[in-house]
CSV table of C-alpha atoms and ligand atoms in Angstrom, one decimal:
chain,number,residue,atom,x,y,z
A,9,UNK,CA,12.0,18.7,-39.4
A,10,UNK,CA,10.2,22.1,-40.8
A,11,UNK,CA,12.2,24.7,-41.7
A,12,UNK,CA,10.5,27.6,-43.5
A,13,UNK,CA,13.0,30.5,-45.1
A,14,UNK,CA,11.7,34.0,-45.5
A,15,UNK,CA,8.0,32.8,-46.5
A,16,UNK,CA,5.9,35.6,-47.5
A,17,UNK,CA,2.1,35.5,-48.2
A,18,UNK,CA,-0.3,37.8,-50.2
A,19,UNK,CA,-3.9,38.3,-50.5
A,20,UNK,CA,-4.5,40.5,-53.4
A,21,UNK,CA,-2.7,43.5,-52.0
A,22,UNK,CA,-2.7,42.7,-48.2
A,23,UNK,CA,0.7,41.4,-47.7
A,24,UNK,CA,-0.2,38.9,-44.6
A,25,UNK,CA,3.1,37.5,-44.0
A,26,UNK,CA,6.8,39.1,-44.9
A,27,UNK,CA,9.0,36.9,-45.3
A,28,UNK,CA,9.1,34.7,-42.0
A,29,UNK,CA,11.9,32.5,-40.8
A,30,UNK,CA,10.9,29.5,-38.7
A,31,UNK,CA,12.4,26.1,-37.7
A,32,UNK,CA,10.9,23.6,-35.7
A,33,UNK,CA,13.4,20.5,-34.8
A,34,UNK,CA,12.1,16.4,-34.6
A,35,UNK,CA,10.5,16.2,-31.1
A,36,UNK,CA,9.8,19.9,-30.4
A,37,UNK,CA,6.8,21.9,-29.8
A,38,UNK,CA,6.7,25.2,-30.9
A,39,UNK,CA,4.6,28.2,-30.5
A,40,UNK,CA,3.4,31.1,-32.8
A,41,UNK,CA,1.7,33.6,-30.5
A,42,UNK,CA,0.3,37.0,-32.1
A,43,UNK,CA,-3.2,38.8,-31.9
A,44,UNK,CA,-5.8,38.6,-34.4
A,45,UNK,CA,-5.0,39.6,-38.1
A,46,UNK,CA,-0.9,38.7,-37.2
A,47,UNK,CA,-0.7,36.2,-39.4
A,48,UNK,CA,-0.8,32.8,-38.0
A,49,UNK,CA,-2.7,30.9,-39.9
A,50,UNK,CA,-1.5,32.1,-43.1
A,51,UNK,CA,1.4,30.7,-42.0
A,52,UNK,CA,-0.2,27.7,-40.9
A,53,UNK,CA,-2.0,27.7,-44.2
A,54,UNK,CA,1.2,27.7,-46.1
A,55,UNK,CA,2.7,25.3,-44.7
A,56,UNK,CA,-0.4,22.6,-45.4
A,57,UNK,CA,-0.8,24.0,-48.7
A,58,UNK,CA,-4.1,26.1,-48.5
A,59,UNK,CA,-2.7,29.2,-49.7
A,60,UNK,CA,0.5,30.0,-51.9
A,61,UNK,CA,3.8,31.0,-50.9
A,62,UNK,CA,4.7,34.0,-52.8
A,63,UNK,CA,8.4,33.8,-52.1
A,64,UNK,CA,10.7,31.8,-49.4
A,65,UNK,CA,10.9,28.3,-49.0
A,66,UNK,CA,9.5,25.3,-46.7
A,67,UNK,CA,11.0,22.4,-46.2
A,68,UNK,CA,9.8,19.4,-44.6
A,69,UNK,CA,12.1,16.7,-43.3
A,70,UNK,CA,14.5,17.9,-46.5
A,71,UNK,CA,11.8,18.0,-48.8
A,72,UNK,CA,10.9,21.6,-50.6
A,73,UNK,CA,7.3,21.4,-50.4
A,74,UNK,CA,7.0,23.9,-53.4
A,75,UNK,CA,4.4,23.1,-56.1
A,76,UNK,CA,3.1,20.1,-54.1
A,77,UNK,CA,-0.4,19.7,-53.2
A,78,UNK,CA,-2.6,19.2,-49.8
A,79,UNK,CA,-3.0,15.6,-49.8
A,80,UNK,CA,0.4,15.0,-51.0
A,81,UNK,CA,2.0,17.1,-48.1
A,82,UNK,CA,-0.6,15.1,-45.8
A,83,UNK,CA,0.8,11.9,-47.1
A,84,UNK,CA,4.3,13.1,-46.2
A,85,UNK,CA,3.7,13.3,-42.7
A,86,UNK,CA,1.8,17.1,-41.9
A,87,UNK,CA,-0.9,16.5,-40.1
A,88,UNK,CA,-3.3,19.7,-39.6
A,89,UNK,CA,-6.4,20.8,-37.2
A,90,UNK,CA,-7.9,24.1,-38.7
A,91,UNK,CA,-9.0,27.2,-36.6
A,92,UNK,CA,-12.2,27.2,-35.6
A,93,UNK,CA,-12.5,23.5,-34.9
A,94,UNK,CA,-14.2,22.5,-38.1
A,95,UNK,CA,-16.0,19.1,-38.2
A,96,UNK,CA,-18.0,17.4,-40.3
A,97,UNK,CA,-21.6,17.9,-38.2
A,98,UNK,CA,-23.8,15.5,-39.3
A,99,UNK,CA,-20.9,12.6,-39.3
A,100,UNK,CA,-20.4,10.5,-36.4
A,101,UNK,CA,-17.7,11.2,-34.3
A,102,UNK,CA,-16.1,7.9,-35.5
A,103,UNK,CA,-16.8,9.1,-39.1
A,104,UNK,CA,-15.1,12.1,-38.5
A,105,UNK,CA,-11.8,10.9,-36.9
A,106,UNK,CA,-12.0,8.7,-40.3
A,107,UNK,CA,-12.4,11.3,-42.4
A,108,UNK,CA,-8.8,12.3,-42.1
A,109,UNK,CA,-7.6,8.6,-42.7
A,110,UNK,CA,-9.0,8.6,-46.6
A,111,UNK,CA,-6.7,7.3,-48.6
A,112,UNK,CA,-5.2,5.1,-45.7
A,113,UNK,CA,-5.4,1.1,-46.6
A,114,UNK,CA,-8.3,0.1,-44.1
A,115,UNK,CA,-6.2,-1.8,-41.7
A,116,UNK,CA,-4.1,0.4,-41.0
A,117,UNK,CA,-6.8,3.3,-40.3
A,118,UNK,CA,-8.6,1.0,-38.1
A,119,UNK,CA,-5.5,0.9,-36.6
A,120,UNK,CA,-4.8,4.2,-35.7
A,121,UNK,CA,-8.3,4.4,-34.7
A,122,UNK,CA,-7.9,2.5,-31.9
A,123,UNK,CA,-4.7,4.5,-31.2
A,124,UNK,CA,-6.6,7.6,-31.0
A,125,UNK,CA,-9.6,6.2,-28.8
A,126,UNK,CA,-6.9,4.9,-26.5
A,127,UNK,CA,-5.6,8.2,-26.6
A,128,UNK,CA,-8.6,10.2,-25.9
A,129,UNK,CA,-11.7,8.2,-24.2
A,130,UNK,CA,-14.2,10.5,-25.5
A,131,UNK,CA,-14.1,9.6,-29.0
A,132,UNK,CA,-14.9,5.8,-27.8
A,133,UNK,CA,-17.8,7.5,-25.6
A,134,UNK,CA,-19.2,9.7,-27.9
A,135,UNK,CA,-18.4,7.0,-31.5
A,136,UNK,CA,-22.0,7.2,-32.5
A,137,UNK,CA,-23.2,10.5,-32.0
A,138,UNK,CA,-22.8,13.1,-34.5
A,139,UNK,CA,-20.9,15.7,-34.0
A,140,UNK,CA,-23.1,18.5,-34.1
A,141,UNK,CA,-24.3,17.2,-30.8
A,142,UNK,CA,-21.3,17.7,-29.2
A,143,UNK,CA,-19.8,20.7,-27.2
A,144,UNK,CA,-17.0,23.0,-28.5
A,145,UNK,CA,-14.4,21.5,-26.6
A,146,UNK,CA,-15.7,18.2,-27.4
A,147,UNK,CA,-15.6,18.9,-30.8
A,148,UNK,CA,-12.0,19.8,-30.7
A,149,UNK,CA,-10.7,17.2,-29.4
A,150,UNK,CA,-12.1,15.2,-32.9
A,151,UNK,CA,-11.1,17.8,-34.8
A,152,UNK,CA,-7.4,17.0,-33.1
A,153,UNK,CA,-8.2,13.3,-33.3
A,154,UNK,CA,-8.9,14.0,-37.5
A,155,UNK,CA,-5.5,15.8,-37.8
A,156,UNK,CA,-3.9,12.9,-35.8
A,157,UNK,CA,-5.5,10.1,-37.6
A,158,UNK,CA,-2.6,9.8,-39.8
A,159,UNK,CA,-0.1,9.2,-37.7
A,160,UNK,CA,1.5,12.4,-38.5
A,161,UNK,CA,5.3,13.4,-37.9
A,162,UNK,CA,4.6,17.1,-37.6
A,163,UNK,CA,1.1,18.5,-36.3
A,164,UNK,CA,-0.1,21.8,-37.5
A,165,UNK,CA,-2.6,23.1,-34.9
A,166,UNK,CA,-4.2,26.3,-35.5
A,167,UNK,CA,-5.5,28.6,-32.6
A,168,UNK,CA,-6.8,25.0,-30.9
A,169,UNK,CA,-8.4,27.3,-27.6
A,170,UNK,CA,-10.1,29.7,-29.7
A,171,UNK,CA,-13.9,30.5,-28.0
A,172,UNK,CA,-13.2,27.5,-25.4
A,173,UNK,CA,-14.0,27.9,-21.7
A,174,UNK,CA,-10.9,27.3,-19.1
A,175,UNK,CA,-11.8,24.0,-17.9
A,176,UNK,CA,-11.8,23.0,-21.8
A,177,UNK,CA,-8.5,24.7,-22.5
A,178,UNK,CA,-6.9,22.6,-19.6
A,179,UNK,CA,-8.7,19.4,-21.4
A,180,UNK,CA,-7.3,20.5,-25.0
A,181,UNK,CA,-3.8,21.1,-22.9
A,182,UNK,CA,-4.1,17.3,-21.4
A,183,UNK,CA,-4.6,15.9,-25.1
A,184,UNK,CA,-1.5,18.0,-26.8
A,185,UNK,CA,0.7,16.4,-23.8
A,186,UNK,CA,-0.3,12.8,-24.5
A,187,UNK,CA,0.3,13.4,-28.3
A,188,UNK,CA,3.8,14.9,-27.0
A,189,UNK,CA,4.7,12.4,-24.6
A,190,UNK,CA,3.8,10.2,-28.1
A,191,UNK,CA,6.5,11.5,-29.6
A,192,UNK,CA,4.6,14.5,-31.9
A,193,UNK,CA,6.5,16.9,-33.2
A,194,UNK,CA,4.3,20.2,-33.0
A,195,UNK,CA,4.0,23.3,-34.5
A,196,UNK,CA,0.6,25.3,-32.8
A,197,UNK,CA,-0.4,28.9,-33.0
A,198,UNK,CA,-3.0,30.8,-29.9
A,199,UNK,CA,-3.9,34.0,-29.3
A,200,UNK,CA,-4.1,33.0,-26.0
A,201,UNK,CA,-0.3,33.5,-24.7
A,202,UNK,CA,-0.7,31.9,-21.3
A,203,UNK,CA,-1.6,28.5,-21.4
A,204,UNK,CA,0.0,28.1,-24.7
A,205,UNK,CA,3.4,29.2,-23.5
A,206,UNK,CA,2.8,26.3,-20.7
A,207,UNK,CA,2.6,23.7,-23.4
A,208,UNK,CA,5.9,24.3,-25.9
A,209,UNK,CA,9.8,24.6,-25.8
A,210,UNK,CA,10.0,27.7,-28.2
A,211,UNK,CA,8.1,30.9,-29.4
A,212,UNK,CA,8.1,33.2,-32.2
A,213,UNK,CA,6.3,36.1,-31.6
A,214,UNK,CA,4.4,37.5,-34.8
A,215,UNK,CA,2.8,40.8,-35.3
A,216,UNK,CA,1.7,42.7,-38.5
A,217,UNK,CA,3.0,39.7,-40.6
A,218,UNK,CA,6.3,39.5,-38.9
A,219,UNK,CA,8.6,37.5,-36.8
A,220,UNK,CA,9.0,40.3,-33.3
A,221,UNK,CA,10.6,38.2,-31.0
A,222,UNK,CA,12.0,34.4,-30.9
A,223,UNK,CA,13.3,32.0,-28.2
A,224,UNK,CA,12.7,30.1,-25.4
A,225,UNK,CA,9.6,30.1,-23.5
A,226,UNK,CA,11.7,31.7,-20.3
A,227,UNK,CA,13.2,33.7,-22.9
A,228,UNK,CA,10.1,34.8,-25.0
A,229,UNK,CA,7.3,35.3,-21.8
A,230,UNK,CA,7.0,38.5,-21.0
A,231,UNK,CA,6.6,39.9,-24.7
A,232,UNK,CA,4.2,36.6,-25.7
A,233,UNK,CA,2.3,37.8,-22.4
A,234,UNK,CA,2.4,41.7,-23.2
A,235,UNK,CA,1.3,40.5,-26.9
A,236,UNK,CA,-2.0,38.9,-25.1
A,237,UNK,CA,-3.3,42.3,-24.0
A,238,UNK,CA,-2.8,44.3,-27.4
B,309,ADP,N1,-8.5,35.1,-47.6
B,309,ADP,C1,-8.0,36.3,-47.3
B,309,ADP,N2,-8.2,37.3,-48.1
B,309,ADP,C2,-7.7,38.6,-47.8
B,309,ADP,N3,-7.1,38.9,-46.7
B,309,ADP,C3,-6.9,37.9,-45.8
B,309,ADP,C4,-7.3,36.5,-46.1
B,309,ADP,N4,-7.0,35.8,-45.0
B,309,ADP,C5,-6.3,36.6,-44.2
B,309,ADP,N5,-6.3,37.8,-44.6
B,309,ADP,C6,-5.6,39.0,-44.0
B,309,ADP,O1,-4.2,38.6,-43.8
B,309,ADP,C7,-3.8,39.1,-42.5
B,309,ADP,C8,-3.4,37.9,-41.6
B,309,ADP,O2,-4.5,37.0,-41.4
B,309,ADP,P1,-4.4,35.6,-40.7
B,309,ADP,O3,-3.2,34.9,-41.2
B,309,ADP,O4,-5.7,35.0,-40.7
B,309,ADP,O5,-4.0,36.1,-39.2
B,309,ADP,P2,-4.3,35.4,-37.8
B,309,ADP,O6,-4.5,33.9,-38.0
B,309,ADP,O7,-3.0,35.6,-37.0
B,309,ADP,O8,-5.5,36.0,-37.1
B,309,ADP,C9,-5.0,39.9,-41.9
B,309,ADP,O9,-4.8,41.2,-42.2
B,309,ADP,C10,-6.2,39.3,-42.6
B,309,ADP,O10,-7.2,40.2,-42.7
B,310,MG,MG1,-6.0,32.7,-37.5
């Protein structure tokens, strides 16, 4: 479904990502685990269309995504929940899940809206209140809901335990399963090797802006585990 061919990145001079081979298959879930400044979410970035690829190649369900825009790669099918968990704060939760729908003929976001409340209770709990008032993991779960709101074939989720307690990381965990057992086709980055390595098939392994290590999660443990602690 993704396939990305030795992508590179650049800020400026810092070369953030050299030339990175990834695939992710229709169905899958797949892990990029590295410490901070590795490189994930210029990958991430990439692939939604926030920064430019300065060489390789990524291509979505056979479609070189070269020279086309954000909302365009949205409308394709990526669907994508930012680190740091941004939301809109003053918005109502409702708002916010509709945020990402924009562009979406009304009946069909309302719709998917009622998809995603099924999906995760809170959001009909807490419709009204704005999301500032909110906690972090609360306010995860919409920004997960946002990125979902679409209906998405592939979901980009970028470092989605970042600053979250346990007992929030095992709530974020329960909502990435029911989006799996919904047939998403995931690609996720963490920091956090451990509970992220419960969650996918596959891992890559980045450090430094490069691919260490790939495989299987039996396959890829002990090095996503040692990559935890550096
Ligand atoms: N906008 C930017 N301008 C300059 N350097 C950046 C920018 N974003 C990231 N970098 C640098 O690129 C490298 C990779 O960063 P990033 O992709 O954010 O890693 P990660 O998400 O794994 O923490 C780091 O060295 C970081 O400092
Ligand atoms: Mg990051």
């Amino acid at each position: 479904m993704l396939t990305i061919e030795n992508l590179s990145v650049r800020y400026g001079g810092i070369e953030a990502l050299n030339k990175v081979s990834i695939e992710v298959r229709q169905g899958e879930s797949v892990l990029l685990v590295g410490s901070n400044g590795a490189g994930k979410s210029s990958l991430i970035n990439a692939v939604i269309g926030l920064v430019p690829a300065a060489s390789g190649r990524i291509v979505f369900d056979g479609k070189d995504l070269a020279g086309t825009s954000c909302p365009v790669r949205a409308r394709l099918g990526i669907g994508y929940s930012p680190e740091g968990r941004r939301v809109f704060r003053s918005l109502t939760v409702t708002e916010n899940v509709l945020s990402g729908t924009l562009g979406t003929p009304m009946a069909e976001a309302k719709a998917n809206l009622e998809w995603i409340q099924d999906t995760f209770p809170l959001l009909r709990e807490r419709a009204n209140q704005p999301a500032n008032q909110l906690s972090g993991g609360q306010q995860q779960i919409v920004a997960i809901a946002r990125a979902v709101s679409t209906m998405p074939k592939l979901l980009l989720l970028d470092e989605p335990f970042l600053g979250l307690a346990p007992v929030w990381i095992g709530h974020i965990s329960d909502a990435i399963r029911e989006l799996q057992r919904r047939g998403t086709t995931i690609l996720m980055t963490e920091q956090m090797a451990r509970p992220a390595l419960k969650l996918v098939d596959r891992a890559y392994v980045i450090r430094g802006g490069e691919v260490r290590r790939s495989g299987t999660v039996d396959e890829i443990r002990d090095v996503a585990l040692a990559e935890e602690y550096l």
